[in-house]
Amino acid sequence: MVPSDPEIMLKTGAEEIRRPQKFPRIKLPKEQLVADKSYFVEYFNIDENEHVSNAHYFDWMISSLPLSFIKSNHIKSLDIKYEHEILYHDSPKSYVHFNQENNRSYHKLANGNLTAAECVIQW
């Protein structure tokens, strides 16, 4: 990280942050995740480096939930962790578990044996 300019901080009234914020660890109920959908990465899913755009990871996770649920609920918070890239012509699979007790959905995108991303959404 690059240190902040003290003069700019003084002008803006910004506080000095000595340690960056740590985000909560994602803990998925792995034994309860159910395979939901398989995808095939096409041209319009990738960036110039032939990696799937992060927005598609999120789309694929959300699309594993029923449309009626998505239309009648709003996301309160979302924690996502990207672990491995998904590339052109890969076939990732989406896994999901919904916990009605705490109104959370747990998501995983896997590409073969590799976890590409994990996500917990509080609705």
Short mmCIF file of N, CA, C and O in Angstrom, two decimals:
data_model
loop_
_atom_site.label_atom_id
_atom_site.label_comp_id
_atom_site.label_asym_id
_atom_site.label_seq_id
_atom_site.Cartn_x
_atom_site.Cartn_y
_atom_site.Cartn_z
N MET A 1 0.84 -1.17 0.00
CA MET A 1 0.00 0.00 0.00
C MET A 1 0.88 1.24 0.00
O MET A 1 1.99 1.23 0.51
N VAL A 2 0.34 2.31 -0.52
CA VAL A 2 1.05 3.58 -0.60
C VAL A 2 0.57 4.46 0.54
O VAL A 2 -0.63 4.56 0.79
N PRO A 3 1.48 5.13 1.25
CA PRO A 3 1.04 6.01 2.34
C PRO A 3 0.26 7.21 1.80
O PRO A 3 0.49 7.67 0.69
N SER A 4 -0.68 7.66 2.61
CA SER A 4 -1.49 8.82 2.24
C SER A 4 -0.68 10.10 2.39
O SER A 4 0.21 10.21 3.23
N ASP A 5 -1.03 11.10 1.60
CA ASP A 5 -0.38 12.41 1.66
C ASP A 5 -0.96 13.17 2.85
O ASP A 5 -2.15 13.48 2.89
N PRO A 6 -0.13 13.50 3.86
CA PRO A 6 -0.63 14.18 5.07
C PRO A 6 -1.32 15.51 4.76
O PRO A 6 -2.30 15.88 5.42
N GLU A 7 -0.85 16.24 3.76
CA GLU A 7 -1.44 17.53 3.40
C GLU A 7 -2.87 17.34 2.88
O GLU A 7 -3.78 18.08 3.26
N ILE A 8 -3.06 16.36 2.05
CA ILE A 8 -4.39 16.09 1.51
C ILE A 8 -5.32 15.59 2.62
O ILE A 8 -6.47 15.99 2.70
N MET A 9 -4.79 14.76 3.51
CA MET A 9 -5.60 14.26 4.61
C MET A 9 -6.06 15.39 5.51
O MET A 9 -7.20 15.42 5.97
N LEU A 10 -5.19 16.35 5.76
CA LEU A 10 -5.51 17.49 6.59
C LEU A 10 -6.60 18.33 5.94
O LEU A 10 -7.56 18.74 6.59
N LYS A 11 -6.48 18.58 4.62
CA LYS A 11 -7.47 19.38 3.89
C LYS A 11 -8.85 18.73 3.86
O LYS A 11 -9.86 19.41 3.93
N THR A 12 -8.87 17.40 3.76
CA THR A 12 -10.15 16.71 3.63
C THR A 12 -10.72 16.25 4.96
O THR A 12 -11.87 15.83 5.04
N GLY A 13 -9.92 16.30 6.01
CA GLY A 13 -10.39 15.85 7.32
C GLY A 13 -10.43 14.34 7.44
O GLY A 13 -11.11 13.79 8.30
N ALA A 14 -9.70 13.66 6.57
CA ALA A 14 -9.68 12.19 6.59
C ALA A 14 -8.89 11.68 7.78
O ALA A 14 -7.89 12.27 8.16
N GLU A 15 -9.36 10.60 8.37
CA GLU A 15 -8.66 9.98 9.49
C GLU A 15 -7.61 9.01 8.97
O GLU A 15 -7.81 8.36 7.96
N GLU A 16 -6.52 8.92 9.70
CA GLU A 16 -5.48 7.96 9.32
C GLU A 16 -5.91 6.56 9.74
O GLU A 16 -6.36 6.34 10.86
N ILE A 17 -5.78 5.64 8.83
CA ILE A 17 -6.11 4.25 9.11
C ILE A 17 -4.80 3.47 9.16
O ILE A 17 -4.07 3.41 8.18
N ARG A 18 -4.52 2.93 10.31
CA ARG A 18 -3.25 2.23 10.48
C ARG A 18 -3.31 0.79 9.96
O ARG A 18 -2.32 0.25 9.52
N ARG A 19 -4.48 0.17 10.03
CA ARG A 19 -4.64 -1.21 9.57
C ARG A 19 -5.83 -1.26 8.61
O ARG A 19 -6.88 -0.70 8.90
N PRO A 20 -5.70 -1.96 7.50
CA PRO A 20 -6.84 -2.08 6.60
C PRO A 20 -7.94 -2.94 7.24
O PRO A 20 -7.67 -3.79 8.08
N GLN A 21 -9.17 -2.68 6.83
CA GLN A 21 -10.31 -3.42 7.35
C GLN A 21 -10.22 -4.88 6.93
O GLN A 21 -9.92 -5.18 5.78
N LYS A 22 -10.50 -5.77 7.86
CA LYS A 22 -10.55 -7.19 7.55
C LYS A 22 -12.01 -7.59 7.38
O LYS A 22 -12.86 -7.21 8.17
N PHE A 23 -12.26 -8.35 6.35
CA PHE A 23 -13.61 -8.80 6.07
C PHE A 23 -13.83 -10.17 6.69
O PHE A 23 -12.88 -10.94 6.87
N PRO A 24 -15.10 -10.49 6.99
CA PRO A 24 -15.36 -11.80 7.62
C PRO A 24 -15.01 -12.95 6.68
O PRO A 24 -15.12 -12.82 5.46
N ARG A 25 -14.57 -14.05 7.25
CA ARG A 25 -14.29 -15.26 6.48
C ARG A 25 -15.61 -15.88 6.05
O ARG A 25 -16.59 -15.87 6.80
N ILE A 26 -15.61 -16.42 4.86
CA ILE A 26 -16.80 -17.08 4.36
C ILE A 26 -16.77 -18.54 4.80
O ILE A 26 -15.78 -19.24 4.58
N LYS A 27 -17.86 -18.97 5.43
CA LYS A 27 -17.97 -20.36 5.87
C LYS A 27 -19.23 -20.94 5.24
O LYS A 27 -20.35 -20.56 5.56
N LEU A 28 -19.02 -21.85 4.31
CA LEU A 28 -20.14 -22.48 3.62
C LEU A 28 -20.50 -23.81 4.28
O LEU A 28 -19.62 -24.54 4.71
N PRO A 29 -21.79 -24.11 4.34
CA PRO A 29 -22.21 -25.44 4.83
C PRO A 29 -22.00 -26.46 3.71
O PRO A 29 -22.93 -26.86 3.01
N LYS A 30 -20.77 -26.87 3.50
CA LYS A 30 -20.38 -27.66 2.32
C LYS A 30 -21.21 -28.93 2.13
O LYS A 30 -21.54 -29.30 1.03
N GLU A 31 -21.56 -29.58 3.23
CA GLU A 31 -22.34 -30.82 3.08
C GLU A 31 -23.77 -30.54 2.61
O GLU A 31 -24.46 -31.44 2.17
N GLN A 32 -24.22 -29.32 2.70
CA GLN A 32 -25.58 -28.98 2.32
C GLN A 32 -25.68 -28.31 0.96
O GLN A 32 -26.78 -28.05 0.47
N LEU A 33 -24.56 -28.01 0.32
CA LEU A 33 -24.60 -27.37 -0.99
C LEU A 33 -25.10 -28.38 -2.03
O LEU A 33 -24.67 -29.52 -2.05
N VAL A 34 -26.01 -27.92 -2.87
CA VAL A 34 -26.60 -28.77 -3.89
C VAL A 34 -26.21 -28.23 -5.25
O VAL A 34 -26.31 -27.03 -5.52
N ALA A 35 -25.76 -29.13 -6.12
CA ALA A 35 -25.43 -28.72 -7.49
C ALA A 35 -26.70 -28.23 -8.15
O ALA A 35 -27.74 -28.89 -8.10
N ASP A 36 -26.62 -27.06 -8.75
CA ASP A 36 -27.82 -26.46 -9.31
C ASP A 36 -27.77 -26.37 -10.83
O ASP A 36 -28.65 -26.87 -11.50
N LYS A 37 -26.76 -25.72 -11.36
CA LYS A 37 -26.68 -25.49 -12.80
C LYS A 37 -25.26 -25.62 -13.29
O LYS A 37 -24.32 -25.32 -12.57
N SER A 38 -25.14 -26.00 -14.54
CA SER A 38 -23.85 -26.01 -15.21
C SER A 38 -23.86 -24.93 -16.28
O SER A 38 -24.90 -24.65 -16.87
N TYR A 39 -22.71 -24.35 -16.51
CA TYR A 39 -22.58 -23.28 -17.49
C TYR A 39 -21.47 -23.64 -18.47
O TYR A 39 -20.61 -24.46 -18.17
N PHE A 40 -21.48 -23.00 -19.60
CA PHE A 40 -20.40 -23.14 -20.57
C PHE A 40 -19.95 -21.74 -20.92
O PHE A 40 -20.76 -20.89 -21.31
N VAL A 41 -18.68 -21.44 -20.72
CA VAL A 41 -18.15 -20.09 -20.93
C VAL A 41 -18.03 -19.82 -22.42
O VAL A 41 -17.35 -20.54 -23.15
N GLU A 42 -18.70 -18.75 -22.84
CA GLU A 42 -18.70 -18.34 -24.24
C GLU A 42 -18.00 -16.99 -24.38
O GLU A 42 -17.64 -16.35 -23.39
N TYR A 43 -17.90 -16.55 -25.59
CA TYR A 43 -17.18 -15.32 -25.91
C TYR A 43 -17.67 -14.12 -25.10
O TYR A 43 -16.87 -13.33 -24.59
N PHE A 44 -18.98 -13.95 -24.96
CA PHE A 44 -19.52 -12.77 -24.29
C PHE A 44 -19.40 -12.82 -22.77
O PHE A 44 -19.78 -11.87 -22.09
N ASN A 45 -18.87 -13.90 -22.23
CA ASN A 45 -18.63 -14.01 -20.79
C ASN A 45 -17.23 -13.58 -20.39
O ASN A 45 -16.93 -13.49 -19.20
N ILE A 46 -16.35 -13.34 -21.35
CA ILE A 46 -14.93 -13.15 -21.04
C ILE A 46 -14.46 -11.72 -21.28
O ILE A 46 -15.08 -10.95 -22.02
N ASP A 47 -13.33 -11.40 -20.66
CA ASP A 47 -12.67 -10.11 -20.88
C ASP A 47 -11.56 -10.31 -21.91
O ASP A 47 -11.42 -11.39 -22.51
N GLU A 48 -10.73 -9.30 -22.11
CA GLU A 48 -9.69 -9.39 -23.15
C GLU A 48 -8.61 -10.43 -22.83
O GLU A 48 -7.86 -10.85 -23.70
N ASN A 49 -8.53 -10.87 -21.57
CA ASN A 49 -7.56 -11.91 -21.19
C ASN A 49 -8.16 -13.31 -21.23
O ASN A 49 -7.55 -14.26 -20.75
N GLU A 50 -9.37 -13.40 -21.75
CA GLU A 50 -10.12 -14.66 -21.83
C GLU A 50 -10.46 -15.24 -20.46
O GLU A 50 -10.59 -16.44 -20.29
N HIS A 51 -10.62 -14.36 -19.46
CA HIS A 51 -11.11 -14.74 -18.14
C HIS A 51 -12.57 -14.32 -18.04
O HIS A 51 -12.95 -13.28 -18.56
N VAL A 52 -13.35 -15.10 -17.32
CA VAL A 52 -14.74 -14.73 -17.09
C VAL A 52 -14.78 -13.47 -16.23
O VAL A 52 -14.08 -13.36 -15.22
N SER A 53 -15.61 -12.52 -16.63
CA SER A 53 -15.80 -11.29 -15.87
C SER A 53 -16.41 -11.62 -14.51
O SER A 53 -17.29 -12.49 -14.40
N ASN A 54 -15.98 -10.92 -13.46
CA ASN A 54 -16.50 -11.16 -12.11
C ASN A 54 -18.01 -11.00 -12.02
O ASN A 54 -18.66 -11.66 -11.22
N ALA A 55 -18.58 -10.15 -12.85
CA ALA A 55 -20.03 -9.95 -12.83
C ALA A 55 -20.76 -11.24 -13.19
O ALA A 55 -21.84 -11.52 -12.66
N HIS A 56 -20.19 -12.05 -14.05
CA HIS A 56 -20.83 -13.31 -14.42
C HIS A 56 -20.82 -14.30 -13.26
O HIS A 56 -21.76 -15.08 -13.10
N TYR A 57 -19.79 -14.28 -12.44
CA TYR A 57 -19.75 -15.14 -11.26
C TYR A 57 -21.00 -14.84 -10.42
O TYR A 57 -21.71 -15.74 -9.99
N PHE A 58 -21.22 -13.56 -10.18
CA PHE A 58 -22.37 -13.13 -9.37
C PHE A 58 -23.68 -13.51 -10.05
O PHE A 58 -24.59 -14.04 -9.40
N ASP A 59 -23.80 -13.26 -11.36
CA ASP A 59 -25.01 -13.62 -12.10
C ASP A 59 -25.32 -15.10 -11.95
O ASP A 59 -26.47 -15.50 -11.72
N TRP A 60 -24.31 -15.94 -12.12
CA TRP A 60 -24.51 -17.38 -12.05
C TRP A 60 -24.92 -17.82 -10.65
O TRP A 60 -25.69 -18.77 -10.50
N MET A 61 -24.41 -17.14 -9.63
CA MET A 61 -24.81 -17.49 -8.27
C MET A 61 -26.26 -17.10 -8.01
O MET A 61 -27.04 -17.89 -7.48
N ILE A 62 -26.63 -15.89 -8.38
CA ILE A 62 -27.99 -15.41 -8.15
C ILE A 62 -29.01 -16.21 -8.95
O ILE A 62 -30.11 -16.50 -8.48
N SER A 63 -28.66 -16.59 -10.17
CA SER A 63 -29.63 -17.30 -11.02
C SER A 63 -29.94 -18.70 -10.51
O SER A 63 -30.85 -19.36 -11.00
N SER A 64 -29.23 -19.15 -9.48
CA SER A 64 -29.53 -20.45 -8.89
C SER A 64 -30.73 -20.38 -7.94
O SER A 64 -31.22 -21.41 -7.49
N LEU A 65 -31.19 -19.18 -7.65
CA LEU A 65 -32.35 -19.00 -6.77
C LEU A 65 -33.61 -18.82 -7.61
O LEU A 65 -33.55 -18.33 -8.74
N PRO A 66 -34.77 -19.19 -7.07
CA PRO A 66 -36.02 -19.02 -7.83
C PRO A 66 -36.31 -17.55 -8.14
O PRO A 66 -36.07 -16.67 -7.31
N LEU A 67 -36.82 -17.29 -9.33
CA LEU A 67 -37.13 -15.92 -9.74
C LEU A 67 -38.10 -15.26 -8.77
O LEU A 67 -37.95 -14.08 -8.44
N SER A 68 -39.09 -16.00 -8.30
CA SER A 68 -40.07 -15.42 -7.36
C SER A 68 -39.37 -14.93 -6.09
O SER A 68 -39.74 -13.88 -5.54
N PHE A 69 -38.36 -15.65 -5.63
CA PHE A 69 -37.60 -15.23 -4.45
C PHE A 69 -36.80 -13.96 -4.74
O PHE A 69 -36.81 -13.01 -3.95
N ILE A 70 -36.12 -13.95 -5.86
CA ILE A 70 -35.28 -12.79 -6.23
C ILE A 70 -36.14 -11.53 -6.36
O ILE A 70 -35.76 -10.46 -5.90
N LYS A 71 -37.33 -11.66 -6.95
CA LYS A 71 -38.20 -10.51 -7.16
C LYS A 71 -38.81 -9.99 -5.86
O LYS A 71 -39.13 -8.81 -5.77
N SER A 72 -38.95 -10.85 -4.87
CA SER A 72 -39.63 -10.43 -3.64
C SER A 72 -38.67 -10.19 -2.46
O SER A 72 -39.12 -9.92 -1.36
N ASN A 73 -37.36 -10.28 -2.70
CA ASN A 73 -36.38 -10.05 -1.64
C ASN A 73 -35.28 -9.12 -2.12
O ASN A 73 -35.03 -9.02 -3.32
N HIS A 74 -34.63 -8.48 -1.17
CA HIS A 74 -33.52 -7.58 -1.48
C HIS A 74 -32.27 -8.03 -0.72
O HIS A 74 -32.36 -8.50 0.41
N ILE A 75 -31.13 -7.85 -1.35
CA ILE A 75 -29.86 -8.20 -0.71
C ILE A 75 -29.54 -7.15 0.35
O ILE A 75 -29.53 -5.95 0.07
N LYS A 76 -29.29 -7.62 1.57
CA LYS A 76 -28.88 -6.73 2.66
C LYS A 76 -27.36 -6.65 2.75
O LYS A 76 -26.81 -5.59 3.02
N SER A 77 -26.70 -7.79 2.57
CA SER A 77 -25.24 -7.81 2.56
C SER A 77 -24.78 -8.99 1.73
O SER A 77 -25.51 -9.96 1.54
N LEU A 78 -23.54 -8.87 1.26
CA LEU A 78 -22.98 -9.90 0.40
C LEU A 78 -21.49 -9.99 0.66
O LEU A 78 -20.80 -8.98 0.68
N ASP A 79 -21.02 -11.19 0.92
CA ASP A 79 -19.58 -11.45 1.06
C ASP A 79 -19.19 -12.43 -0.03
O ASP A 79 -19.82 -13.49 -0.16
N ILE A 80 -18.19 -12.08 -0.82
CA ILE A 80 -17.77 -12.94 -1.91
C ILE A 80 -16.26 -13.08 -1.89
O ILE A 80 -15.55 -12.13 -1.56
N LYS A 81 -15.81 -14.28 -2.22
CA LYS A 81 -14.37 -14.54 -2.26
C LYS A 81 -14.07 -15.22 -3.59
O LYS A 81 -14.63 -16.28 -3.90
N TYR A 82 -13.21 -14.59 -4.38
CA TYR A 82 -12.77 -15.16 -5.65
C TYR A 82 -11.50 -15.95 -5.39
O TYR A 82 -10.56 -15.43 -4.80
N GLU A 83 -11.47 -17.21 -5.84
CA GLU A 83 -10.31 -18.05 -5.59
C GLU A 83 -9.54 -18.42 -6.85
O GLU A 83 -8.32 -18.42 -6.85
N HIS A 84 -10.26 -18.80 -7.91
CA HIS A 84 -9.60 -19.23 -9.14
C HIS A 84 -10.34 -18.66 -10.34
O HIS A 84 -11.55 -18.47 -10.30
N GLU A 85 -9.59 -18.44 -11.39
CA GLU A 85 -10.17 -17.90 -12.61
C GLU A 85 -10.96 -18.98 -13.35
O GLU A 85 -10.63 -20.17 -13.27
N ILE A 86 -11.96 -18.54 -14.07
CA ILE A 86 -12.69 -19.39 -15.01
C ILE A 86 -12.36 -18.85 -16.39
O ILE A 86 -12.43 -17.65 -16.63
N LEU A 87 -12.00 -19.75 -17.30
CA LEU A 87 -11.52 -19.33 -18.61
C LEU A 87 -12.48 -19.72 -19.73
O LEU A 87 -13.42 -20.49 -19.53
N TYR A 88 -12.21 -19.18 -20.89
CA TYR A 88 -12.97 -19.46 -22.10
C TYR A 88 -13.05 -20.97 -22.33
O TYR A 88 -12.05 -21.68 -22.22
N HIS A 89 -14.24 -21.45 -22.62
CA HIS A 89 -14.57 -22.85 -22.88
C HIS A 89 -14.58 -23.74 -21.63
O HIS A 89 -14.73 -24.95 -21.75
N ASP A 90 -14.40 -23.16 -20.43
CA ASP A 90 -14.56 -23.95 -19.21
C ASP A 90 -16.05 -24.22 -19.00
O ASP A 90 -16.91 -23.58 -19.61
N SER A 91 -16.33 -25.17 -18.11
CA SER A 91 -17.73 -25.52 -17.79
C SER A 91 -17.93 -25.49 -16.28
O SER A 91 -17.98 -26.53 -15.62
N PRO A 92 -18.06 -24.29 -15.69
CA PRO A 92 -18.25 -24.20 -14.25
C PRO A 92 -19.63 -24.70 -13.83
O PRO A 92 -20.57 -24.74 -14.63
N LYS A 93 -19.72 -25.07 -12.56
CA LYS A 93 -20.98 -25.56 -12.00
C LYS A 93 -21.31 -24.72 -10.77
O LYS A 93 -20.43 -24.36 -9.99
N SER A 94 -22.58 -24.39 -10.63
CA SER A 94 -23.06 -23.59 -9.51
C SER A 94 -23.67 -24.50 -8.44
O SER A 94 -24.42 -25.42 -8.77
N TYR A 95 -23.34 -24.22 -7.18
CA TYR A 95 -23.90 -24.94 -6.04
C TYR A 95 -24.57 -23.93 -5.13
O TYR A 95 -24.11 -22.80 -4.99
N VAL A 96 -25.65 -24.33 -4.49
CA VAL A 96 -26.38 -23.39 -3.64
C VAL A 96 -27.01 -24.12 -2.44
O VAL A 96 -27.32 -25.31 -2.51
N HIS A 97 -27.16 -23.37 -1.35
CA HIS A 97 -27.92 -23.81 -0.18
C HIS A 97 -28.60 -22.58 0.38
O HIS A 97 -27.97 -21.53 0.53
N PHE A 98 -29.89 -22.70 0.68
CA PHE A 98 -30.61 -21.58 1.30
C PHE A 98 -31.03 -21.98 2.70
O PHE A 98 -31.66 -23.02 2.90
N ASN A 99 -30.67 -21.14 3.67
CA ASN A 99 -31.02 -21.37 5.06
C ASN A 99 -32.19 -20.44 5.41
O ASN A 99 -32.00 -19.23 5.50
N GLN A 100 -33.37 -21.03 5.60
CA GLN A 100 -34.55 -20.22 5.90
C GLN A 100 -34.53 -19.63 7.30
O GLN A 100 -35.16 -18.61 7.55
N GLU A 101 -33.80 -20.26 8.21
CA GLU A 101 -33.74 -19.76 9.58
C GLU A 101 -33.07 -18.40 9.68
O GLU A 101 -33.50 -17.55 10.44
N ASN A 102 -31.99 -18.20 8.92
CA ASN A 102 -31.29 -16.92 8.98
C ASN A 102 -31.42 -16.12 7.68
O ASN A 102 -30.79 -15.08 7.55
N ASN A 103 -32.23 -16.61 6.75
CA ASN A 103 -32.49 -15.92 5.48
C ASN A 103 -31.19 -15.62 4.72
O ASN A 103 -30.98 -14.52 4.22
N ARG A 104 -30.33 -16.64 4.63
CA ARG A 104 -29.06 -16.51 3.91
C ARG A 104 -28.98 -17.56 2.82
O ARG A 104 -29.42 -18.69 3.00
N SER A 105 -28.35 -17.15 1.73
CA SER A 105 -28.05 -18.14 0.68
C SER A 105 -26.54 -18.29 0.61
O SER A 105 -25.79 -17.32 0.76
N TYR A 106 -26.12 -19.52 0.43
CA TYR A 106 -24.70 -19.87 0.35
C TYR A 106 -24.44 -20.39 -1.05
O TYR A 106 -25.17 -21.24 -1.55
N HIS A 107 -23.40 -19.88 -1.70
CA HIS A 107 -23.13 -20.20 -3.10
C HIS A 107 -21.68 -20.58 -3.31
O HIS A 107 -20.79 -20.08 -2.63
N LYS A 108 -21.49 -21.46 -4.29
CA LYS A 108 -20.15 -21.85 -4.69
C LYS A 108 -20.15 -22.06 -6.19
O LYS A 108 -21.08 -22.66 -6.74
N LEU A 109 -19.13 -21.54 -6.85
CA LEU A 109 -18.88 -21.85 -8.26
C LEU A 109 -17.65 -22.71 -8.32
O LEU A 109 -16.61 -22.34 -7.76
N ALA A 110 -17.76 -23.84 -8.97
CA ALA A 110 -16.61 -24.75 -9.08
C ALA A 110 -16.32 -24.99 -10.55
O ALA A 110 -17.22 -25.05 -11.38
N ASN A 111 -15.05 -25.12 -10.84
CA ASN A 111 -14.60 -25.43 -12.19
C ASN A 111 -13.78 -26.70 -12.07
O ASN A 111 -12.62 -26.66 -11.68
N GLY A 112 -14.42 -27.83 -12.34
CA GLY A 112 -13.76 -29.10 -12.08
C GLY A 112 -13.61 -29.28 -10.58
O GLY A 112 -14.56 -29.10 -9.83
N ASN A 113 -12.40 -29.58 -10.13
CA ASN A 113 -12.13 -29.76 -8.70
C ASN A 113 -11.77 -28.46 -7.99
O ASN A 113 -11.56 -28.47 -6.78
N LEU A 114 -11.66 -27.37 -8.73
CA LEU A 114 -11.26 -26.09 -8.14
C LEU A 114 -12.47 -25.23 -7.78
O LEU A 114 -13.41 -25.11 -8.58
N THR A 115 -12.43 -24.63 -6.61
CA THR A 115 -13.45 -23.64 -6.25
C THR A 115 -13.05 -22.33 -6.88
O THR A 115 -11.97 -21.80 -6.62
N ALA A 116 -13.94 -21.79 -7.71
CA ALA A 116 -13.66 -20.51 -8.37
C ALA A 116 -14.08 -19.34 -7.50
O ALA A 116 -13.39 -18.33 -7.42
N ALA A 117 -15.23 -19.48 -6.81
CA ALA A 117 -15.71 -18.40 -5.95
C ALA A 117 -16.70 -18.96 -4.93
O ALA A 117 -17.37 -19.96 -5.19
N GLU A 118 -16.76 -18.29 -3.78
CA GLU A 118 -17.75 -18.61 -2.75
C GLU A 118 -18.42 -17.32 -2.34
O GLU A 118 -17.81 -16.25 -2.36
N CYS A 119 -19.67 -17.44 -1.93
CA CYS A 119 -20.44 -16.24 -1.60
C CYS A 119 -21.50 -16.55 -0.55
O CYS A 119 -22.09 -17.64 -0.57
N VAL A 120 -21.71 -15.61 0.35
CA VAL A 120 -22.80 -15.68 1.33
C VAL A 120 -23.62 -14.41 1.15
O VAL A 120 -23.07 -13.30 1.20
N ILE A 121 -24.93 -14.58 0.96
CA ILE A 121 -25.81 -13.43 0.77
C ILE A 121 -26.85 -13.41 1.89
O ILE A 121 -27.53 -14.40 2.13
N GLN A 122 -26.92 -12.27 2.57
CA GLN A 122 -27.95 -12.05 3.59
C GLN A 122 -29.10 -11.33 2.91
O GLN A 122 -28.93 -10.27 2.33
N TRP A 123 -30.29 -11.94 2.98
CA TRP A 123 -31.47 -11.36 2.32
C TRP A 123 -32.35 -10.69 3.35
O TRP A 123 -32.34 -10.98 4.51
#
